[in-house]
PDB file of C-alpha atoms in Angstrom:
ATOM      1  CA  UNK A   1      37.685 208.486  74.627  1.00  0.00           C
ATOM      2  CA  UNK A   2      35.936 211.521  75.662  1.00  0.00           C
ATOM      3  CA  UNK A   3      33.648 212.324  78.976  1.00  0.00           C
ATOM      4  CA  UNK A   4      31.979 215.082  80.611  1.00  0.00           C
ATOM      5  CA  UNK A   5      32.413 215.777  84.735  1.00  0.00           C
ATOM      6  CA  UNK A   6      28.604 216.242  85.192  1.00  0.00           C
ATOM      7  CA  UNK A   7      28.700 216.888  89.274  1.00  0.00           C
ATOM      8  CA  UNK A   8      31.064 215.737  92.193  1.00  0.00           C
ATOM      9  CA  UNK A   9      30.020 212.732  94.305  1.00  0.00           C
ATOM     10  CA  UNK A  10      27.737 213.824  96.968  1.00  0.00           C
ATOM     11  CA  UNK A  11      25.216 213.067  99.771  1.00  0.00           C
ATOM     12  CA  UNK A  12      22.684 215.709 101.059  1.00  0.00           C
ATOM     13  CA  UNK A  13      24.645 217.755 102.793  1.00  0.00           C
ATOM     14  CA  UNK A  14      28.237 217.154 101.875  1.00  0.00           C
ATOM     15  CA  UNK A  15      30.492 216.881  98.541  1.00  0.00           C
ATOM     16  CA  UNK A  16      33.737 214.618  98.267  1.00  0.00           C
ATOM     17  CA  UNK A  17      35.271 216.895  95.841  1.00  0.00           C
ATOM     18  CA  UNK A  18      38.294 214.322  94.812  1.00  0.00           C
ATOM     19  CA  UNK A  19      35.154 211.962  93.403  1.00  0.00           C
ATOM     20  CA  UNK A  20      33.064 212.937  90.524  1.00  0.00           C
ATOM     21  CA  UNK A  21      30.208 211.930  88.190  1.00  0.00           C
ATOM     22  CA  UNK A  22      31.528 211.372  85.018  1.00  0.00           C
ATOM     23  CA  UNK A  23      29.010 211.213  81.661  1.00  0.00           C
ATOM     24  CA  UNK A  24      31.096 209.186  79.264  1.00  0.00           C
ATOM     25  CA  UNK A  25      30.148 209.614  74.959  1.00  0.00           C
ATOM     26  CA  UNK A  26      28.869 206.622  73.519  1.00  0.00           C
ATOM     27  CA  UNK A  27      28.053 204.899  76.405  1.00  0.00           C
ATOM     28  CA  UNK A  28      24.597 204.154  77.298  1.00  0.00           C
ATOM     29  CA  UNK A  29      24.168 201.566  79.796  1.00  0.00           C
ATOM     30  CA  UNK A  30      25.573 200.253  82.353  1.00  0.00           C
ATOM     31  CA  UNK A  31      27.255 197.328  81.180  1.00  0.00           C
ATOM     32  CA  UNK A  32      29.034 199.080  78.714  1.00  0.00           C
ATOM     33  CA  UNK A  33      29.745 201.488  81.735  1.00  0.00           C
ATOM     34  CA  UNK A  34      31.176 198.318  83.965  1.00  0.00           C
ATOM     35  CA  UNK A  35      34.087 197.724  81.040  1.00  0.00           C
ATOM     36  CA  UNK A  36      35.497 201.219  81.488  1.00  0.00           C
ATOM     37  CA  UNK A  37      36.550 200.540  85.113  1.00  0.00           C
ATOM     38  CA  UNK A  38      40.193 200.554  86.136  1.00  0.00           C
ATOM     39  CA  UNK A  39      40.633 202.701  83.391  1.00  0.00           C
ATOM     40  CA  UNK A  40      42.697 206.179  83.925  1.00  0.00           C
ATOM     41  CA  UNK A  41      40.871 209.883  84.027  1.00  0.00           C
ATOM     42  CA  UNK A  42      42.649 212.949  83.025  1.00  0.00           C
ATOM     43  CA  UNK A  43      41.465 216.667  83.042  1.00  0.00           C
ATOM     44  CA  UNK A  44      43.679 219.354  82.015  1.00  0.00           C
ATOM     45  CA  UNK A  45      43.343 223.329  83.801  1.00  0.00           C
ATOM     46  CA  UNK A  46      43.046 225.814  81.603  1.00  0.00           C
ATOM     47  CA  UNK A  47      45.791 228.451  81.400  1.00  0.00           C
ATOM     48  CA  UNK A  48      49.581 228.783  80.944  1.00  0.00           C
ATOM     49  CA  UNK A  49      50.679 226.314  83.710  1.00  0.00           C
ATOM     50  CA  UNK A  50      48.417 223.376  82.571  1.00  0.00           C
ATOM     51  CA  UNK A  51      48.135 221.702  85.439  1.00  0.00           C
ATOM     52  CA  UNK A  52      47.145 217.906  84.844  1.00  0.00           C
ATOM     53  CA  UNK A  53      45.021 216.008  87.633  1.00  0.00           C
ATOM     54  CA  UNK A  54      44.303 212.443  87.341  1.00  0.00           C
ATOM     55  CA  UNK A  55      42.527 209.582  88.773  1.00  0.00           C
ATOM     56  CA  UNK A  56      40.802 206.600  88.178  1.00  0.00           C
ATOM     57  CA  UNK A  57      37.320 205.028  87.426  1.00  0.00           C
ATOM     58  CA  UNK A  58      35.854 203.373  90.078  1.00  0.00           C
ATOM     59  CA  UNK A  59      32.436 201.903  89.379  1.00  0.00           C
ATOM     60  CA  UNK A  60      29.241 202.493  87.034  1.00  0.00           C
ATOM     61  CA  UNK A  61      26.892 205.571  88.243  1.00  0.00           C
ATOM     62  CA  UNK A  62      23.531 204.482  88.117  1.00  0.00           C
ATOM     63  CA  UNK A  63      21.773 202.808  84.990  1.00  0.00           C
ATOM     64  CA  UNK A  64      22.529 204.968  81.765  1.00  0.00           C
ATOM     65  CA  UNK A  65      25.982 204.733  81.512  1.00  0.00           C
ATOM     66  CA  UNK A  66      27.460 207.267  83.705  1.00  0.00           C
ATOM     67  CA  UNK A  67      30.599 206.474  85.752  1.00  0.00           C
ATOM     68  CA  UNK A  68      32.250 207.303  89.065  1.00  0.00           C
ATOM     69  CA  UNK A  69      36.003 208.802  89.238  1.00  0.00           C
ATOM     70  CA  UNK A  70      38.476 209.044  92.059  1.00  0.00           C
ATOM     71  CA  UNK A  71      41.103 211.513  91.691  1.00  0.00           C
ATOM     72  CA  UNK A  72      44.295 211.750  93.536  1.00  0.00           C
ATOM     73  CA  UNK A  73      43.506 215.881  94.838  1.00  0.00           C
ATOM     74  CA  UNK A  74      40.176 217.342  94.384  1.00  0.00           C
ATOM     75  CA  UNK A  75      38.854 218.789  91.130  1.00  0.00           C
ATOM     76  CA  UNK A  76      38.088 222.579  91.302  1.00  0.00           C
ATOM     77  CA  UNK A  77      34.557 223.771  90.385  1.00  0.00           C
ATOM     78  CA  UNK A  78      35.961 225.340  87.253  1.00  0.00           C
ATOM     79  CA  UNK A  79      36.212 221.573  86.215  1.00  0.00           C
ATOM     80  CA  UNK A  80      32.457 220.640  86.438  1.00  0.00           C
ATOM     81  CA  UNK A  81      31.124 220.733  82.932  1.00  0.00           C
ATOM     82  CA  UNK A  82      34.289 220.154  81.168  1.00  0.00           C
ATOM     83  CA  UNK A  83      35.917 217.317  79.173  1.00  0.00           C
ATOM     84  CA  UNK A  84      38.461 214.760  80.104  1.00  0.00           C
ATOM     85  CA  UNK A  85      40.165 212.185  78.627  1.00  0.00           C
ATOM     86  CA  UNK A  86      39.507 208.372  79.692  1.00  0.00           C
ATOM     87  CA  UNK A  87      42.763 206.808  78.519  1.00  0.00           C
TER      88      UNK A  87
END
């Protein structure tokens, strides 16, 4: 399954850049959103060393199907708009 890192998790003034908002295909509420937690989050860098970070879903992101991720480091901002895989 396929999803999209729309933003990190944030408040006003501050970012938690190991947490992100993740906008998962073919999911379009939030009980559909509920089943995917537990599961494991992958994004891969781009470039020769291919660096794999990883983490895990932690809850349902508002009402449309959106869902939070915790990673084990933080994501870079190269990673916001990109795909990962939800294993």
């Amino acid at each position: 399954m396929k999803g999209t890192i729309s933003n990190y998790r944030r408040g006003r003034r501050t970012q938690k850049t190991n947490q992100a908002v993740i906008i998962v295909e073919k999911v379009k509420n939030r009980e559909d959103a509920e089943k995917l937690v537990g599961k494991k989050v992958e994004w891969i860098a781009p470039g020769k060393n291919k660096t794999k970070i990883s983490g895990k879903i932690s809850s349902a992101h508002g009402n449309k199907g959106a869902v939070r991720a915790l990673f084990e480091t933080g994501i870079p901002g190269q990673a916001l708009g990109k795909q990962v895989d939800i294993i």
